[in-house]
Amino acid sequence: MPQHLLLIEDDARLASMVAEYLEQSGFSVNHCGDGLSGLAHLTQPPAGAAPELVVLDLMLPDIDGLEVCRRIRALPAPLSTVPVLMLTAKGDAMDRIIGLEIGADDYLPKPFEPRELLARIRAILRRKVDNPAPNGKTLRFGTLEIDRDARTVTVAGAACDLTSYQFDLLVALAERAGRVLTRDQIMEAVRGRELDAFDRSIDVHMGRIRAAIEADPKDPKRILTVRGVGYVFARQQD
């Protein structure tokens, strides 16, 4: 069965080209031309067409892609955890940072090569289904529990709101507790794209993870920054 994608893009010509390319690559694609219809499709999809990933344009005629992403993340689970790949204007770093902060899993600047879009989609979906560690289902650190099979995170029994990508980043760190990892090593561990020299998206995601799992994100006890190197997940917590 093909994996279903939801494409929210107001440029009909671009959407048609992208949908055709992705369908030739084995996906099923539903297209919506504005944010509200995209949200409606996500919450009430046609039979058998619940999307497994949303490709979301930033510039839309009704509400912008940032607002669409906010509303997706505010939906009840599991809808709130659907991966979102955001299409942004080339060189607009602020929009990319904001998109990551509100829950986008990845971004791709326009114009883009269809092959790169396909590679990004496959990488996100692969991270969604892969279990990176064969031994044990749940990681426990004090009151923090990470269930790798259910892909859930709780602190003292309360659910934490993380995107699929942020969950994988947390697992990559937690599995290597006590070991300092560079940003490149963290990205490699989740099979993500390589960082370029000016890409600080990993830091944005770490901020979101801290906000979800730390009692005080400004004074973290679980995910520590090692200046000039990267991050380390503390073994002793709570």
PDB file of C-alpha atoms in Angstrom:
ATOM      1  CA  MET A   1       0.000   0.000   0.000  1.00  0.00           C
ATOM      2  CA  PRO A   2       1.354   3.445  -0.892  1.00  0.00           C
ATOM      3  CA  GLN A   3       2.070   5.895   1.884  1.00  0.00           C
ATOM      4  CA  HIS A   4      -0.295   8.862   1.887  1.00  0.00           C
ATOM      5  CA  LEU A   5       1.002  12.425   1.776  1.00  0.00           C
ATOM      6  CA  LEU A   6      -0.908  15.678   2.135  1.00  0.00           C
ATOM      7  CA  LEU A   7       0.417  18.562   0.020  1.00  0.00           C
ATOM      8  CA  ILE A   8      -0.813  22.026   1.075  1.00  0.00           C
ATOM      9  CA  GLU A   9       0.329  24.374  -1.696  1.00  0.00           C
ATOM     10  CA  ASP A  10      -1.496  27.236  -3.425  1.00  0.00           C
ATOM     11  CA  ASP A  11       0.616  27.163  -6.608  1.00  0.00           C
ATOM     12  CA  ALA A  12      -1.475  24.737  -8.664  1.00  0.00           C
ATOM     13  CA  ARG A  13       1.198  24.246 -11.329  1.00  0.00           C
ATOM     14  CA  LEU A  14       3.929  23.451  -8.783  1.00  0.00           C
ATOM     15  CA  ALA A  15       1.573  21.230  -6.800  1.00  0.00           C
ATOM     16  CA  SER A  16       0.665  19.247  -9.905  1.00  0.00           C
ATOM     17  CA  MET A  17       4.329  18.704 -10.790  1.00  0.00           C
ATOM     18  CA  VAL A  18       5.276  17.719  -7.245  1.00  0.00           C
ATOM     19  CA  ALA A  19       2.291  15.398  -6.837  1.00  0.00           C
ATOM     20  CA  GLU A  20       3.031  13.668 -10.134  1.00  0.00           C
ATOM     21  CA  TYR A  21       6.687  13.170  -9.204  1.00  0.00           C
ATOM     22  CA  LEU A  22       5.862  11.790  -5.759  1.00  0.00           C
ATOM     23  CA  GLU A  23       3.181   9.489  -7.127  1.00  0.00           C
ATOM     24  CA  GLN A  24       5.672   8.134  -9.662  1.00  0.00           C
ATOM     25  CA  SER A  25       7.923   7.442  -6.671  1.00  0.00           C
ATOM     26  CA  GLY A  26       5.270   5.270  -5.023  1.00  0.00           C
ATOM     27  CA  PHE A  27       3.327   7.704  -2.828  1.00  0.00           C
ATOM     28  CA  SER A  28      -0.343   8.618  -2.803  1.00  0.00           C
ATOM     29  CA  VAL A  29      -0.774  12.417  -2.737  1.00  0.00           C
ATOM     30  CA  ASN A  30      -3.773  14.547  -1.844  1.00  0.00           C
ATOM     31  CA  HIS A  31      -3.502  18.251  -2.657  1.00  0.00           C
ATOM     32  CA  CYS A  32      -5.190  21.191  -0.932  1.00  0.00           C
ATOM     33  CA  GLY A  33      -4.746  24.733  -2.172  1.00  0.00           C
ATOM     34  CA  ASP A  34      -5.154  26.588   1.122  1.00  0.00           C
ATOM     35  CA  GLY A  35      -4.551  26.129   4.819  1.00  0.00           C
ATOM     36  CA  LEU A  36      -8.109  25.668   6.019  1.00  0.00           C
ATOM     37  CA  SER A  37      -8.937  22.986   3.478  1.00  0.00           C
ATOM     38  CA  GLY A  38      -5.662  21.278   4.344  1.00  0.00           C
ATOM     39  CA  LEU A  39      -6.582  21.211   8.024  1.00  0.00           C
ATOM     40  CA  ALA A  40     -10.036  19.897   7.159  1.00  0.00           C
ATOM     41  CA  HIS A  41      -8.484  17.120   5.070  1.00  0.00           C
ATOM     42  CA  LEU A  42      -6.144  16.198   7.915  1.00  0.00           C
ATOM     43  CA  THR A  43      -8.921  15.964  10.500  1.00  0.00           C
ATOM     44  CA  GLN A  44     -11.492  14.323   8.202  1.00  0.00           C
ATOM     45  CA  PRO A  45      -9.567  12.488   5.495  1.00  0.00           C
ATOM     46  CA  PRO A  46     -11.263  10.419   2.801  1.00  0.00           C
ATOM     47  CA  ALA A  47     -11.487   6.724   3.626  1.00  0.00           C
ATOM     48  CA  GLY A  48      -8.048   5.140   3.607  1.00  0.00           C
ATOM     49  CA  ALA A  49      -6.252   8.440   2.968  1.00  0.00           C
ATOM     50  CA  ALA A  50      -5.071   9.568   6.404  1.00  0.00           C
ATOM     51  CA  PRO A  51      -1.803  11.366   5.656  1.00  0.00           C
ATOM     52  CA  GLU A  52       1.429  10.080   7.115  1.00  0.00           C
ATOM     53  CA  LEU A  53       3.261  13.332   6.363  1.00  0.00           C
ATOM     54  CA  VAL A  54       2.276  16.897   5.445  1.00  0.00           C
ATOM     55  CA  VAL A  55       4.219  18.962   2.920  1.00  0.00           C
ATOM     56  CA  LEU A  56       3.247  22.500   3.878  1.00  0.00           C
ATOM     57  CA  ASP A  57       3.925  25.710   1.965  1.00  0.00           C
ATOM     58  CA  LEU A  58       4.615  28.767   4.085  1.00  0.00           C
ATOM     59  CA  MET A  59       2.753  31.276   1.888  1.00  0.00           C
ATOM     60  CA  LEU A  60      -0.935  30.407   1.555  1.00  0.00           C
ATOM     61  CA  PRO A  61      -3.921  32.553   0.515  1.00  0.00           C
ATOM     62  CA  ASP A  62      -5.945  32.276   3.748  1.00  0.00           C
ATOM     63  CA  ILE A  63      -3.797  31.451   6.774  1.00  0.00           C
ATOM     64  CA  ASP A  64      -0.051  31.050   6.449  1.00  0.00           C
ATOM     65  CA  GLY A  65       1.841  27.808   6.886  1.00  0.00           C
ATOM     66  CA  LEU A  66       3.087  28.781  10.335  1.00  0.00           C
ATOM     67  CA  GLU A  67      -0.492  29.056  11.587  1.00  0.00           C
ATOM     68  CA  VAL A  68      -1.401  25.774   9.911  1.00  0.00           C
ATOM     69  CA  CYS A  69       1.528  24.090  11.673  1.00  0.00           C
ATOM     70  CA  ARG A  70       0.471  25.609  15.019  1.00  0.00           C
ATOM     71  CA  ARG A  71      -3.052  24.261  14.567  1.00  0.00           C
ATOM     72  CA  ILE A  72      -1.779  20.810  13.608  1.00  0.00           C
ATOM     73  CA  ARG A  73       0.334  20.610  16.766  1.00  0.00           C
ATOM     74  CA  ALA A  74      -2.686  21.698  18.831  1.00  0.00           C
ATOM     75  CA  LEU A  75      -4.818  18.778  17.547  1.00  0.00           C
ATOM     76  CA  PRO A  76      -5.314  15.702  19.724  1.00  0.00           C
ATOM     77  CA  ALA A  77      -2.878  12.822  19.274  1.00  0.00           C
ATOM     78  CA  PRO A  78      -2.089  11.109  16.999  1.00  0.00           C
ATOM     79  CA  LEU A  79      -2.970  13.909  14.529  1.00  0.00           C
ATOM     80  CA  SER A  80      -0.760  16.337  16.427  1.00  0.00           C
ATOM     81  CA  THR A  81       2.312  14.175  15.781  1.00  0.00           C
ATOM     82  CA  VAL A  82       2.034  13.900  12.000  1.00  0.00           C
ATOM     83  CA  PRO A  83       5.405  14.935  10.513  1.00  0.00           C
ATOM     84  CA  VAL A  84       5.430  18.337   8.776  1.00  0.00           C
ATOM     85  CA  LEU A  85       7.921  19.327   6.084  1.00  0.00           C
ATOM     86  CA  MET A  86       7.666  23.072   5.487  1.00  0.00           C
ATOM     87  CA  LEU A  87       8.430  24.782   2.173  1.00  0.00           C
ATOM     88  CA  THR A  88       9.940  28.222   2.747  1.00  0.00           C
ATOM     89  CA  ALA A  89      11.276  31.132   0.720  1.00  0.00           C
ATOM     90  CA  LYS A  90      14.939  30.676  -0.132  1.00  0.00           C
ATOM     91  CA  GLY A  91      17.211  32.457   2.320  1.00  0.00           C
ATOM     92  CA  ASP A  92      14.443  33.386   4.769  1.00  0.00           C
ATOM     93  CA  ALA A  93      16.158  32.046   7.889  1.00  0.00           C
ATOM     94  CA  MET A  94      13.717  33.594  10.366  1.00  0.00           C
ATOM     95  CA  ASP A  95      10.712  31.792   8.887  1.00  0.00           C
ATOM     96  CA  ARG A  96      12.628  28.512   9.028  1.00  0.00           C
ATOM     97  CA  ILE A  97      13.553  29.046  12.681  1.00  0.00           C
ATOM     98  CA  ILE A  98       9.978  29.969  13.610  1.00  0.00           C
ATOM     99  CA  GLY A  99       8.687  26.937  11.724  1.00  0.00           C
ATOM    100  CA  LEU A 100      11.002  24.622  13.657  1.00  0.00           C
ATOM    101  CA  GLU A 101      10.103  26.299  16.940  1.00  0.00           C
ATOM    102  CA  ILE A 102       6.377  25.686  16.446  1.00  0.00           C
ATOM    103  CA  GLY A 103       6.835  22.058  15.482  1.00  0.00           C
ATOM    104  CA  ALA A 104       7.870  21.549  11.849  1.00  0.00           C
ATOM    105  CA  ASP A 105      10.099  18.481  11.467  1.00  0.00           C
ATOM    106  CA  ASP A 106      12.125  19.834   8.573  1.00  0.00           C
ATOM    107  CA  TYR A 107      12.122  22.592   5.980  1.00  0.00           C
ATOM    108  CA  LEU A 108      13.092  22.930   2.337  1.00  0.00           C
ATOM    109  CA  PRO A 109      13.761  26.328   0.715  1.00  0.00           C
ATOM    110  CA  LYS A 110      12.200  27.142  -2.644  1.00  0.00           C
ATOM    111  CA  PRO A 111      13.125  26.610  -5.399  1.00  0.00           C
ATOM    112  CA  PHE A 112      14.017  22.989  -4.758  1.00  0.00           C
ATOM    113  CA  GLU A 113      14.910  19.873  -6.686  1.00  0.00           C
ATOM    114  CA  PRO A 114      12.127  17.252  -6.587  1.00  0.00           C
ATOM    115  CA  ARG A 115      14.730  14.621  -5.786  1.00  0.00           C
ATOM    116  CA  GLU A 116      15.732  16.500  -2.641  1.00  0.00           C
ATOM    117  CA  LEU A 117      12.101  16.798  -1.570  1.00  0.00           C
ATOM    118  CA  LEU A 118      11.686  13.052  -2.098  1.00  0.00           C
ATOM    119  CA  ALA A 119      14.857  12.323  -0.094  1.00  0.00           C
ATOM    120  CA  ARG A 120      13.676  14.529   2.785  1.00  0.00           C
ATOM    121  CA  ILE A 121      10.252  12.859   2.835  1.00  0.00           C
ATOM    122  CA  ARG A 122      11.743   9.379   2.833  1.00  0.00           C
ATOM    123  CA  ALA A 123      14.181  10.300   5.619  1.00  0.00           C
ATOM    124  CA  ILE A 124      11.391  11.653   7.831  1.00  0.00           C
ATOM    125  CA  LEU A 125       9.176   8.624   7.246  1.00  0.00           C
ATOM    126  CA  ARG A 126      12.090   6.264   7.836  1.00  0.00           C
ATOM    127  CA  ARG A 127      12.793   7.933  11.178  1.00  0.00           C
ATOM    128  CA  LYS A 128       9.127   7.571  12.032  1.00  0.00           C
ATOM    129  CA  VAL A 129       9.109   3.787  11.677  1.00  0.00           C
ATOM    130  CA  ASP A 130      12.669   2.801  12.553  1.00  0.00           C
ATOM    131  CA  ASN A 131      13.449   1.544  16.043  1.00  0.00           C
ATOM    132  CA  PRO A 132      17.047   2.666  16.484  1.00  0.00           C
ATOM    133  CA  ALA A 133      17.738   0.404  19.462  1.00  0.00           C
ATOM    134  CA  PRO A 134      16.914  -3.315  19.525  1.00  0.00           C
ATOM    135  CA  ASN A 135      17.211  -3.848  23.291  1.00  0.00           C
ATOM    136  CA  GLY A 136      14.369  -2.737  25.520  1.00  0.00           C
ATOM    137  CA  LYS A 137      11.263  -0.737  24.779  1.00  0.00           C
ATOM    138  CA  THR A 138      11.332   1.964  27.444  1.00  0.00           C
ATOM    139  CA  LEU A 139      14.140   4.218  28.615  1.00  0.00           C
ATOM    140  CA  ARG A 140      13.723   5.502  32.188  1.00  0.00           C
ATOM    141  CA  PHE A 141      15.590   8.333  33.855  1.00  0.00           C
ATOM    142  CA  GLY A 142      13.950   9.219  37.144  1.00  0.00           C
ATOM    143  CA  THR A 143      10.446  10.457  36.329  1.00  0.00           C
ATOM    144  CA  LEU A 144      11.245  10.673  32.599  1.00  0.00           C
ATOM    145  CA  GLU A 145      10.079   7.696  30.524  1.00  0.00           C
ATOM    146  CA  ILE A 146      10.679   7.272  26.791  1.00  0.00           C
ATOM    147  CA  ASP A 147       8.667   4.472  25.201  1.00  0.00           C
ATOM    148  CA  ARG A 148      10.332   3.695  21.889  1.00  0.00           C
ATOM    149  CA  ASP A 149       7.599   1.358  20.645  1.00  0.00           C
ATOM    150  CA  ALA A 150       4.695   3.687  21.435  1.00  0.00           C
ATOM    151  CA  ARG A 151       6.862   6.729  20.569  1.00  0.00           C
ATOM    152  CA  THR A 152       5.686   8.567  23.677  1.00  0.00           C
ATOM    153  CA  VAL A 153       7.480  10.586  26.328  1.00  0.00           C
ATOM    154  CA  THR A 154       6.157  11.234  29.826  1.00  0.00           C
ATOM    155  CA  VAL A 155       7.459  13.107  32.875  1.00  0.00           C
ATOM    156  CA  ALA A 156       5.899  11.992  36.154  1.00  0.00           C
ATOM    157  CA  GLY A 157       3.111  10.416  34.109  1.00  0.00           C
ATOM    158  CA  ALA A 158       2.300  13.583  32.140  1.00  0.00           C
ATOM    159  CA  ALA A 159       2.607  13.338  28.357  1.00  0.00           C
ATOM    160  CA  CYS A 160       5.181  15.535  26.622  1.00  0.00           C
ATOM    161  CA  ASP A 161       4.373  17.137  23.284  1.00  0.00           C
ATOM    162  CA  LEU A 162       7.175  16.367  20.820  1.00  0.00           C
ATOM    163  CA  THR A 163       7.254  16.074  17.050  1.00  0.00           C
ATOM    164  CA  SER A 164       8.366  12.819  15.453  1.00  0.00           C
ATOM    165  CA  TYR A 165      11.781  14.304  14.702  1.00  0.00           C
ATOM    166  CA  GLN A 166      12.215  15.706  18.208  1.00  0.00           C
ATOM    167  CA  PHE A 167      11.315  12.291  19.651  1.00  0.00           C
ATOM    168  CA  ASP A 168      14.084  10.714  17.568  1.00  0.00           C
ATOM    169  CA  LEU A 169      16.577  13.362  18.667  1.00  0.00           C
ATOM    170  CA  LEU A 170      15.703  12.710  22.312  1.00  0.00           C
ATOM    171  CA  VAL A 171      16.068   8.947  21.869  1.00  0.00           C
ATOM    172  CA  ALA A 172      19.439   9.424  20.144  1.00  0.00           C
ATOM    173  CA  LEU A 173      20.695  11.395  23.140  1.00  0.00           C
ATOM    174  CA  ALA A 174      19.102   9.208  25.818  1.00  0.00           C
ATOM    175  CA  GLU A 175      20.531   6.010  24.358  1.00  0.00           C
ATOM    176  CA  ARG A 176      23.973   7.586  24.653  1.00  0.00           C
ATOM    177  CA  ALA A 177      23.467   9.072  28.123  1.00  0.00           C
ATOM    178  CA  GLY A 178      26.679  10.470  29.576  1.00  0.00           C
ATOM    179  CA  ARG A 179      28.344  10.752  26.183  1.00  0.00           C
ATOM    180  CA  VAL A 180      28.968  14.180  24.657  1.00  0.00           C
ATOM    181  CA  LEU A 181      27.698  14.307  21.078  1.00  0.00           C
ATOM    182  CA  THR A 182      28.424  16.909  18.439  1.00  0.00           C
ATOM    183  CA  ARG A 183      25.547  18.310  16.399  1.00  0.00           C
ATOM    184  CA  ASP A 184      26.722  16.304  13.400  1.00  0.00           C
ATOM    185  CA  GLN A 185      26.776  13.080  15.437  1.00  0.00           C
ATOM    186  CA  ILE A 186      23.250  13.708  16.688  1.00  0.00           C
ATOM    187  CA  MET A 187      21.946  14.347  13.175  1.00  0.00           C
ATOM    188  CA  GLU A 188      23.751  11.260  11.869  1.00  0.00           C
ATOM    189  CA  ALA A 189      22.213   9.173  14.656  1.00  0.00           C
ATOM    190  CA  VAL A 190      18.696   9.999  13.442  1.00  0.00           C
ATOM    191  CA  ARG A 191      19.658   9.647   9.776  1.00  0.00           C
ATOM    192  CA  GLY A 192      18.822  13.254   9.061  1.00  0.00           C
ATOM    193  CA  ARG A 193      20.336  15.570   6.523  1.00  0.00           C
ATOM    194  CA  GLU A 194      23.819  16.901   7.145  1.00  0.00           C
ATOM    195  CA  LEU A 195      24.132  20.311   8.738  1.00  0.00           C
ATOM    196  CA  ASP A 196      25.560  23.102   6.648  1.00  0.00           C
ATOM    197  CA  ALA A 197      27.893  25.675   8.185  1.00  0.00           C
ATOM    198  CA  PHE A 198      25.151  28.105   9.167  1.00  0.00           C
ATOM    199  CA  ASP A 199      22.310  25.753  10.031  1.00  0.00           C
ATOM    200  CA  ARG A 200      21.407  25.906  13.735  1.00  0.00           C
ATOM    201  CA  SER A 201      18.154  23.975  13.445  1.00  0.00           C
ATOM    202  CA  ILE A 202      19.417  21.353  15.896  1.00  0.00           C
ATOM    203  CA  ASP A 203      19.603  24.033  18.593  1.00  0.00           C
ATOM    204  CA  VAL A 204      15.996  25.067  17.925  1.00  0.00           C
ATOM    205  CA  HIS A 205      14.835  21.458  18.284  1.00  0.00           C
ATOM    206  CA  MET A 206      16.823  21.046  21.506  1.00  0.00           C
ATOM    207  CA  GLY A 207      15.098  24.098  22.887  1.00  0.00           C
ATOM    208  CA  ARG A 208      11.717  22.567  22.105  1.00  0.00           C
ATOM    209  CA  ILE A 209      12.695  19.252  23.712  1.00  0.00           C
ATOM    210  CA  ARG A 210      13.901  21.018  26.849  1.00  0.00           C
ATOM    211  CA  ALA A 211      10.647  22.954  27.045  1.00  0.00           C
ATOM    212  CA  ALA A 212       8.793  19.634  27.008  1.00  0.00           C
ATOM    213  CA  ILE A 213      10.871  17.576  29.453  1.00  0.00           C
ATOM    214  CA  GLU A 214      12.707  19.993  31.757  1.00  0.00           C
ATOM    215  CA  ALA A 215      11.234  21.463  34.937  1.00  0.00           C
ATOM    216  CA  ASP A 216      13.065  24.695  34.057  1.00  0.00           C
ATOM    217  CA  PRO A 217      14.177  24.841  30.405  1.00  0.00           C
ATOM    218  CA  LYS A 218      16.450  27.797  31.221  1.00  0.00           C
ATOM    219  CA  ASP A 219      18.275  25.670  33.812  1.00  0.00           C
ATOM    220  CA  PRO A 220      18.212  22.205  32.199  1.00  0.00           C
ATOM    221  CA  LYS A 221      19.151  19.113  34.189  1.00  0.00           C
ATOM    222  CA  ARG A 222      18.535  16.451  31.537  1.00  0.00           C
ATOM    223  CA  ILE A 223      19.960  17.818  28.272  1.00  0.00           C
ATOM    224  CA  LEU A 224      23.117  19.822  28.912  1.00  0.00           C
ATOM    225  CA  THR A 225      24.995  22.036  26.477  1.00  0.00           C
ATOM    226  CA  VAL A 226      28.734  21.494  26.171  1.00  0.00           C
ATOM    227  CA  ARG A 227      30.016  24.767  24.785  1.00  0.00           C
ATOM    228  CA  GLY A 228      31.925  24.468  21.565  1.00  0.00           C
ATOM    229  CA  VAL A 229      31.072  20.763  21.236  1.00  0.00           C
ATOM    230  CA  GLY A 230      27.386  19.841  21.370  1.00  0.00           C
ATOM    231  CA  TYR A 231      25.052  18.198  23.892  1.00  0.00           C
ATOM    232  CA  VAL A 232      25.061  15.483  26.534  1.00  0.00           C
ATOM    233  CA  PHE A 233      22.127  13.660  28.129  1.00  0.00           C
ATOM    234  CA  ALA A 234      22.689  13.406  31.886  1.00  0.00           C
ATOM    235  CA  ARG A 235      22.708   9.915  33.384  1.00  0.00           C
ATOM    236  CA  GLN A 236      21.590  11.009  36.851  1.00  0.00           C
ATOM    237  CA  GLN A 237      18.316  12.941  36.908  1.00  0.00           C
ATOM    238  CA  ASP A 238      15.525  13.936  39.326  1.00  0.00           C
TER     239      ASP A 238
END
